């Protein structure tokens, strides 16, 4: 087939399938089924499998919405973490990469409906830092595990420092006690040292006493 010859629908379908670029509007989120075109989608919607899924959904729409939302969030954050880490990135850039996966959870079947809604949620739940510029919304993933481990390390360091301080205080106390225990010995030793002078005083008194007696 020449380059400029029109392609058959089958060939086009094949090419689309190979590229994984199928139109989002032909994707049934509920059944996670990609249909090739409008006709295929109509066929799918009329199928028994889809009807069964529809009944399940009707029974518990909130549960399914929750499930879609949590799956979406999980995959979106997984991509954000592994691909961008904690770098600040345009939310739309992450989203464009996210939707490259042809089995991605579609935003319009989640509780957020739009990227803006999602970003708002990420900010409120402190999952990401969110800021808006004229270029759109930017998100920065907050690595809670990293923060937690850093806090843990800081706590441990503080505990170690505290016990070190405590030990130093105990040693200081022991030194002071030991010094205090030595002091009375010095005080006892002092009078002993002065004893000779005391005796001389006594002697002088003894010397004066007899004279006083004699005066009486
Ligand atoms: Zn379906």
PDB file of N, CA and C in Angstrom, residues 136-212:
ATOM      1  N   UNK A 136      -1.333  27.604  34.637  1.00  0.00           N
ATOM      2  CA  UNK A 136      -2.196  26.540  35.141  1.00  0.00           C
ATOM      3  C   UNK A 136      -1.812  26.088  36.535  1.00  0.00           C
ATOM      4  N   UNK A 137      -2.358  24.941  36.901  1.00  0.00           N
ATOM      5  CA  UNK A 137      -2.141  24.420  38.247  1.00  0.00           C
ATOM      6  C   UNK A 137      -0.853  23.603  38.321  1.00  0.00           C
ATOM      7  N   UNK A 138      -0.131  23.802  39.408  1.00  0.00           N
ATOM      8  CA  UNK A 138       1.091  23.035  39.638  1.00  0.00           C
ATOM      9  C   UNK A 138       0.948  22.251  40.932  1.00  0.00           C
ATOM     10  N   UNK A 139       1.493  21.049  40.915  1.00  0.00           N
ATOM     11  CA  UNK A 139       1.420  20.223  42.126  1.00  0.00           C
ATOM     12  C   UNK A 139       2.818  19.748  42.520  1.00  0.00           C
ATOM     13  N   UNK A 140       3.009  19.622  43.817  1.00  0.00           N
ATOM     14  CA  UNK A 140       4.262  19.092  44.353  1.00  0.00           C
ATOM     15  C   UNK A 140       3.894  18.009  45.349  1.00  0.00           C
ATOM     16  N   UNK A 141       4.309  16.810  45.056  1.00  0.00           N
ATOM     17  CA  UNK A 141       3.949  15.693  45.934  1.00  0.00           C
ATOM     18  C   UNK A 141       4.626  15.842  47.295  1.00  0.00           C
ATOM     19  N   UNK A 142       3.833  15.642  48.349  1.00  0.00           N
ATOM     20  CA  UNK A 142       4.381  15.697  49.709  1.00  0.00           C
ATOM     21  C   UNK A 142       4.687  14.266  50.139  1.00  0.00           C
ATOM     22  N   UNK A 143       5.961  13.976  50.269  1.00  0.00           N
ATOM     23  CA  UNK A 143       6.365  12.617  50.633  1.00  0.00           C
ATOM     24  C   UNK A 143       6.237  12.435  52.144  1.00  0.00           C
ATOM     25  N   UNK A 144       5.097  11.923  52.567  1.00  0.00           N
ATOM     26  CA  UNK A 144       4.819  11.792  54.005  1.00  0.00           C
ATOM     27  C   UNK A 144       5.753  10.782  54.662  1.00  0.00           C
ATOM     28  N   UNK A 145       6.096   9.732  53.924  1.00  0.00           N
ATOM     29  CA  UNK A 145       6.994   8.712  54.486  1.00  0.00           C
ATOM     30  C   UNK A 145       8.354   9.322  54.783  1.00  0.00           C
ATOM     31  N   UNK A 146       8.808  10.144  53.836  1.00  0.00           N
ATOM     32  CA  UNK A 146      10.108  10.791  54.010  1.00  0.00           C
ATOM     33  C   UNK A 146      10.066  11.744  55.196  1.00  0.00           C
ATOM     34  N   UNK A 147       8.985  12.518  55.277  1.00  0.00           N
ATOM     35  CA  UNK A 147       8.823  13.460  56.387  1.00  0.00           C
ATOM     36  C   UNK A 147       8.772  12.694  57.702  1.00  0.00           C
ATOM     37  N   UNK A 148       8.011  11.588  57.703  1.00  0.00           N
ATOM     38  CA  UNK A 148       7.870  10.783  58.921  1.00  0.00           C
ATOM     39  C   UNK A 148       9.217  10.215  59.350  1.00  0.00           C
ATOM     40  N   UNK A 149       9.997   9.733  58.380  1.00  0.00           N
ATOM     41  CA  UNK A 149      11.281   9.131  58.753  1.00  0.00           C
ATOM     42  C   UNK A 149      12.256  10.197  59.237  1.00  0.00           C
ATOM     43  N   UNK A 150      12.144  11.406  58.662  1.00  0.00           N
ATOM     44  CA  UNK A 150      13.008  12.494  59.138  1.00  0.00           C
ATOM     45  C   UNK A 150      12.618  12.921  60.549  1.00  0.00           C
ATOM     46  N   UNK A 151      11.292  12.943  60.796  1.00  0.00           N
ATOM     47  CA  UNK A 151      10.814  13.285  62.141  1.00  0.00           C
ATOM     48  C   UNK A 151      11.270  12.241  63.146  1.00  0.00           C
ATOM     49  N   UNK A 152      11.209  10.976  62.695  1.00  0.00           N
ATOM     50  CA  UNK A 152      11.633   9.863  63.546  1.00  0.00           C
ATOM     51  C   UNK A 152      13.108  10.028  63.922  1.00  0.00           C
ATOM     52  N   UNK A 153      13.912  10.369  62.925  1.00  0.00           N
ATOM     53  CA  UNK A 153      15.348  10.540  63.143  1.00  0.00           C
ATOM     54  C   UNK A 153      15.614  11.691  64.112  1.00  0.00           C
ATOM     55  N   UNK A 154      14.855  12.781  63.941  1.00  0.00           N
ATOM     56  CA  UNK A 154      15.019  13.946  64.815  1.00  0.00           C
ATOM     57  C   UNK A 154      14.638  13.594  66.252  1.00  0.00           C
ATOM     58  N   UNK A 155      13.570  12.816  66.381  1.00  0.00           N
ATOM     59  CA  UNK A 155      13.091  12.380  67.691  1.00  0.00           C
ATOM     60  C   UNK A 155      14.159  11.535  68.386  1.00  0.00           C
ATOM     61  N   UNK A 156      14.739  10.620  67.608  1.00  0.00           N
ATOM     62  CA  UNK A 156      15.758   9.717  68.133  1.00  0.00           C
ATOM     63  C   UNK A 156      16.982  10.522  68.596  1.00  0.00           C
ATOM     64  N   UNK A 157      17.368  11.483  67.765  1.00  0.00           N
ATOM     65  CA  UNK A 157      18.527  12.322  68.099  1.00  0.00           C
ATOM     66  C   UNK A 157      18.268  13.100  69.380  1.00  0.00           C
ATOM     67  N   UNK A 158      17.016  13.584  69.526  1.00  0.00           N
ATOM     68  CA  UNK A 158      16.659  14.355  70.712  1.00  0.00           C
ATOM     69  C   UNK A 158      16.716  13.463  71.952  1.00  0.00           C
ATOM     70  N   UNK A 159      16.193  12.243  71.803  1.00  0.00           N
ATOM     71  CA  UNK A 159      16.214  11.290  72.916  1.00  0.00           C
ATOM     72  C   UNK A 159      17.644  10.999  73.345  1.00  0.00           C
ATOM     73  N   UNK A 160      18.508  10.797  72.349  1.00  0.00           N
ATOM     74  CA  UNK A 160      19.913  10.508  72.645  1.00  0.00           C
ATOM     75  C   UNK A 160      20.564  11.681  73.361  1.00  0.00           C
ATOM     76  N   UNK A 161      20.235  12.884  72.880  1.00  0.00           N
ATOM     77  CA  UNK A 161      20.811  14.085  73.481  1.00  0.00           C
ATOM     78  C   UNK A 161      20.305  14.239  74.915  1.00  0.00           C
ATOM     79  N   UNK A 162      19.004  13.973  75.089  1.00  0.00           N
ATOM     80  CA  UNK A 162      18.406  14.075  76.423  1.00  0.00           C
ATOM     81  C   UNK A 162      19.082  13.122  77.397  1.00  0.00           C
ATOM     82  N   UNK A 163      19.288  11.875  76.955  1.00  0.00           N
ATOM     83  CA  UNK A 163      19.879  10.901  77.869  1.00  0.00           C
ATOM     84  C   UNK A 163      21.344  11.248  78.131  1.00  0.00           C
ATOM     85  N   UNK A 164      21.984  11.849  77.130  1.00  0.00           N
ATOM     86  CA  UNK A 164      23.365  12.307  77.313  1.00  0.00           C
ATOM     87  C   UNK A 164      23.407  13.413  78.369  1.00  0.00           C
ATOM     88  N   UNK A 165      22.466  14.353  78.235  1.00  0.00           N
ATOM     89  CA  UNK A 165      22.370  15.460  79.192  1.00  0.00           C
ATOM     90  C   UNK A 165      22.109  14.931  80.593  1.00  0.00           C
ATOM     91  N   UNK A 166      21.202  13.946  80.649  1.00  0.00           N
ATOM     92  CA  UNK A 166      20.830  13.354  81.925  1.00  0.00           C
ATOM     93  C   UNK A 166      22.065  12.724  82.569  1.00  0.00           C
ATOM     94  N   UNK A 167      22.809  11.971  81.743  1.00  0.00           N
ATOM     95  CA  UNK A 167      24.015  11.296  82.230  1.00  0.00           C
ATOM     96  C   UNK A 167      25.022  12.323  82.737  1.00  0.00           C
ATOM     97  N   UNK A 168      25.158  13.414  81.973  1.00  0.00           N
ATOM     98  CA  UNK A 168      26.113  14.450  82.363  1.00  0.00           C
ATOM     99  C   UNK A 168      25.710  15.066  83.709  1.00  0.00           C
ATOM    100  N   UNK A 169      24.388  15.261  83.876  1.00  0.00           N
ATOM    101  CA  UNK A 169      23.877  15.827  85.135  1.00  0.00           C
ATOM    102  C   UNK A 169      24.158  14.890  86.299  1.00  0.00           C
ATOM    103  N   UNK A 170      23.944  13.583  86.048  1.00  0.00           N
ATOM    104  CA  UNK A 170      24.179  12.588  87.101  1.00  0.00           C
ATOM    105  C   UNK A 170      25.648  12.613  87.513  1.00  0.00           C
ATOM    106  N   UNK A 171      26.513  12.656  86.509  1.00  0.00           N
ATOM    107  CA  UNK A 171      27.952  12.687  86.799  1.00  0.00           C
ATOM    108  C   UNK A 171      28.304  13.953  87.575  1.00  0.00           C
ATOM    109  N   UNK A 172      27.721  15.069  87.128  1.00  0.00           N
ATOM    110  CA  UNK A 172      27.966  16.351  87.794  1.00  0.00           C
ATOM    111  C   UNK A 172      27.542  16.286  89.260  1.00  0.00           C
ATOM    112  N   UNK A 173      26.359  15.677  89.470  1.00  0.00           N
ATOM    113  CA  UNK A 173      25.839  15.532  90.833  1.00  0.00           C
ATOM    114  C   UNK A 173      26.775  14.701  91.692  1.00  0.00           C
ATOM    115  N   UNK A 174      27.270  13.619  91.085  1.00  0.00           N
ATOM    116  CA  UNK A 174      28.167  12.724  91.822  1.00  0.00           C
ATOM    117  C   UNK A 174      29.460  13.444  92.198  1.00  0.00           C
ATOM    118  N   UNK A 175      29.931  14.260  91.247  1.00  0.00           N
ATOM    119  CA  UNK A 175      31.152  15.033  91.524  1.00  0.00           C
ATOM    120  C   UNK A 175      30.908  15.987  92.689  1.00  0.00           C
ATOM    121  N   UNK A 176      29.753  16.673  92.657  1.00  0.00           N
ATOM    122  CA  UNK A 176      29.421  17.625  93.720  1.00  0.00           C
ATOM    123  C   UNK A 176      29.281  16.931  95.066  1.00  0.00           C
ATOM    124  N   UNK A 177      28.641  15.746  95.032  1.00  0.00           N
ATOM    125  CA  UNK A 177      28.464  14.963  96.261  1.00  0.00           C
ATOM    126  C   UNK A 177      29.822  14.590  96.846  1.00  0.00           C
ATOM    127  N   UNK A 178      30.684  14.136  95.928  1.00  0.00           N
ATOM    128  CA  UNK A 178      32.014  13.717  96.360  1.00  0.00           C
ATOM    129  C   UNK A 178      32.767  14.887  96.982  1.00  0.00           C
ATOM    130  N   UNK A 179      32.631  16.051  96.367  1.00  0.00           N
ATOM    131  CA  UNK A 179      33.289  17.261  96.881  1.00  0.00           C
ATOM    132  C   UNK A 179      32.730  17.628  98.247  1.00  0.00           C
ATOM    133  N   UNK A 180      31.379  17.530  98.347  1.00  0.00           N
ATOM    134  CA  UNK A 180      30.713  17.872  99.600  1.00  0.00           C
ATOM    135  C   UNK A 180      31.143  16.925 100.712  1.00  0.00           C
ATOM    136  N   UNK A 181      31.353  15.662 100.351  1.00  0.00           N
ATOM    137  CA  UNK A 181      31.769  14.669 101.338  1.00  0.00           C
ATOM    138  C   UNK A 181      33.191  14.946 101.828  1.00  0.00           C
ATOM    139  N   UNK A 182      34.006  15.546 100.982  1.00  0.00           N
ATOM    140  CA  UNK A 182      35.392  15.847 101.361  1.00  0.00           C
ATOM    141  C   UNK A 182      35.471  17.040 102.311  1.00  0.00           C
ATOM    142  N   UNK A 183      34.589  17.996 102.155  1.00  0.00           N
ATOM    143  CA  UNK A 183      34.650  19.264 102.893  1.00  0.00           C
ATOM    144  C   UNK A 183      34.684  19.115 104.421  1.00  0.00           C
ATOM    145  N   UNK A 184      33.740  18.328 105.035  1.00  0.00           N
ATOM    146  CA  UNK A 184      33.756  18.239 106.504  1.00  0.00           C
ATOM    147  C   UNK A 184      35.105  17.796 107.048  1.00  0.00           C
ATOM    148  N   UNK A 185      35.799  16.910 106.334  1.00  0.00           N
ATOM    149  CA  UNK A 185      37.123  16.449 106.761  1.00  0.00           C
ATOM    150  C   UNK A 185      38.066  17.639 106.903  1.00  0.00           C
ATOM    151  N   UNK A 186      37.959  18.541 105.914  1.00  0.00           N
ATOM    152  CA  UNK A 186      38.824  19.727 105.957  1.00  0.00           C
ATOM    153  C   UNK A 186      38.504  20.570 107.191  1.00  0.00           C
ATOM    154  N   UNK A 187      37.172  20.683 107.474  1.00  0.00           N
ATOM    155  CA  UNK A 187      36.755  21.500 108.615  1.00  0.00           C
ATOM    156  C   UNK A 187      37.241  20.894 109.934  1.00  0.00           C
ATOM    157  N   UNK A 188      37.171  19.541 109.958  1.00  0.00           N
ATOM    158  CA  UNK A 188      37.664  18.853 111.167  1.00  0.00           C
ATOM    159  C   UNK A 188      39.173  19.039 111.295  1.00  0.00           C
ATOM    160  N   UNK A 189      39.799  18.972 110.114  1.00  0.00           N
ATOM    161  CA  UNK A 189      41.259  19.074 110.116  1.00  0.00           C
ATOM    162  C   UNK A 189      41.721  20.449 110.588  1.00  0.00           C
ATOM    163  N   UNK A 190      40.946  21.480 110.301  1.00  0.00           N
ATOM    164  CA  UNK A 190      41.365  22.837 110.643  1.00  0.00           C
ATOM    165  C   UNK A 190      41.597  23.060 112.144  1.00  0.00           C
ATOM    166  N   UNK A 191      40.622  22.695 113.006  1.00  0.00           N
ATOM    167  CA  UNK A 191      40.852  22.930 114.438  1.00  0.00           C
ATOM    168  C   UNK A 191      42.085  22.198 114.948  1.00  0.00           C
ATOM    169  N   UNK A 192      42.280  20.987 114.329  1.00  0.00           N
ATOM    170  CA  UNK A 192      43.462  20.229 114.746  1.00  0.00           C
ATOM    171  C   UNK A 192      44.718  21.035 114.445  1.00  0.00           C
ATOM    172  N   UNK A 193      44.665  21.666 113.285  1.00  0.00           N
ATOM    173  CA  UNK A 193      45.837  22.446 112.889  1.00  0.00           C
ATOM    174  C   UNK A 193      46.051  23.629 113.837  1.00  0.00           C
ATOM    175  N   UNK A 194      44.914  24.177 114.315  1.00  0.00           N
ATOM    176  CA  UNK A 194      45.045  25.368 115.171  1.00  0.00           C
ATOM    177  C   UNK A 194      45.211  25.021 116.645  1.00  0.00           C
ATOM    178  N   UNK A 195      45.175  23.734 116.932  1.00  0.00           N
ATOM    179  CA  UNK A 195      45.240  23.315 118.337  1.00  0.00           C
ATOM    180  C   UNK A 195      46.409  23.944 119.119  1.00  0.00           C
ATOM    181  N   UNK A 196      47.553  23.976 118.491  1.00  0.00           N
ATOM    182  CA  UNK A 196      48.671  24.549 119.273  1.00  0.00           C
ATOM    183  C   UNK A 196      48.374  25.960 119.756  1.00  0.00           C
ATOM    184  N   UNK A 197      47.761  26.781 118.857  1.00  0.00           N
ATOM    185  CA  UNK A 197      47.475  28.157 119.270  1.00  0.00           C
ATOM    186  C   UNK A 197      46.419  28.179 120.366  1.00  0.00           C
ATOM    187  N   UNK A 198      45.458  27.196 120.289  1.00  0.00           N
ATOM    188  CA  UNK A 198      44.409  27.130 121.304  1.00  0.00           C
ATOM    189  C   UNK A 198      45.028  26.825 122.684  1.00  0.00           C
ATOM    190  N   UNK A 199      45.922  25.889 122.619  1.00  0.00           N
ATOM    191  CA  UNK A 199      46.552  25.520 123.907  1.00  0.00           C
ATOM    192  C   UNK A 199      47.328  26.695 124.488  1.00  0.00           C
ATOM    193  N   UNK A 200      47.906  27.464 123.570  1.00  0.00           N
ATOM    194  CA  UNK A 200      48.644  28.628 124.087  1.00  0.00           C
ATOM    195  C   UNK A 200      47.700  29.606 124.746  1.00  0.00           C
ATOM    196  N   UNK A 201      46.462  29.713 124.110  1.00  0.00           N
ATOM    197  CA  UNK A 201      45.459  30.604 124.713  1.00  0.00           C
ATOM    198  C   UNK A 201      45.080  30.081 126.083  1.00  0.00           C
ATOM    199  N   UNK A 202      44.868  28.741 126.109  1.00  0.00           N
ATOM    200  CA  UNK A 202      44.476  28.127 127.379  1.00  0.00           C
ATOM    201  C   UNK A 202      45.550  28.365 128.444  1.00  0.00           C
ATOM    202  N   UNK A 203      46.725  28.224 127.936  1.00  0.00           N
ATOM    203  CA  UNK A 203      47.835  28.415 128.898  1.00  0.00           C
ATOM    204  C   UNK A 203      47.841  29.824 129.460  1.00  0.00           C
ATOM    205  N   UNK A 204      47.542  30.760 128.552  1.00  0.00           N
ATOM    206  CA  UNK A 204      47.569  32.150 129.016  1.00  0.00           C
ATOM    207  C   UNK A 204      46.454  32.404 130.024  1.00  0.00           C
ATOM    208  N   UNK A 205      45.267  31.715 129.766  1.00  0.00           N
ATOM    209  CA  UNK A 205      44.180  31.853 130.739  1.00  0.00           C
ATOM    210  C   UNK A 205      44.581  31.269 132.080  1.00  0.00           C
ATOM    211  N   UNK A 206      45.200  30.087 131.933  1.00  0.00           N
ATOM    212  CA  UNK A 206      45.614  29.421 133.171  1.00  0.00           C
ATOM    213  C   UNK A 206      46.575  30.323 133.962  1.00  0.00           C
ATOM    214  N   UNK A 207      47.302  31.031 133.174  1.00  0.00           N
ATOM    215  CA  UNK A 207      48.295  31.888 133.824  1.00  0.00           C
ATOM    216  C   UNK A 207      47.639  33.058 134.549  1.00  0.00           C
ATOM    217  N   UNK A 208      46.510  33.542 133.934  1.00  0.00           N
ATOM    218  CA  UNK A 208      45.849  34.688 134.565  1.00  0.00           C
ATOM    219  C   UNK A 208      44.970  34.264 135.733  1.00  0.00           C
ATOM    220  N   UNK A 209      44.421  33.021 135.637  1.00  0.00           N
ATOM    221  CA  UNK A 209      43.471  32.582 136.669  1.00  0.00           C
ATOM    222  C   UNK A 209      44.038  32.663 138.096  1.00  0.00           C
ATOM    223  N   UNK A 210      45.187  32.163 138.285  1.00  0.00           N
ATOM    224  CA  UNK A 210      45.696  32.208 139.672  1.00  0.00           C
ATOM    225  C   UNK A 210      45.802  33.632 140.214  1.00  0.00           C
ATOM    226  N   UNK A 211      46.146  34.564 139.343  1.00  0.00           N
ATOM    227  CA  UNK A 211      46.262  35.954 139.807  1.00  0.00           C
ATOM    228  C   UNK A 211      44.921  36.499 140.243  1.00  0.00           C
ATOM    229  N   UNK A 212      43.815  36.086 139.452  1.00  0.00           N
ATOM    230  CA  UNK A 212      42.472  36.544 139.813  1.00  0.00           C
ATOM    231  C   UNK A 212      42.081  35.992 141.186  1.00  0.00           C
TER     232      UNK A 212
END
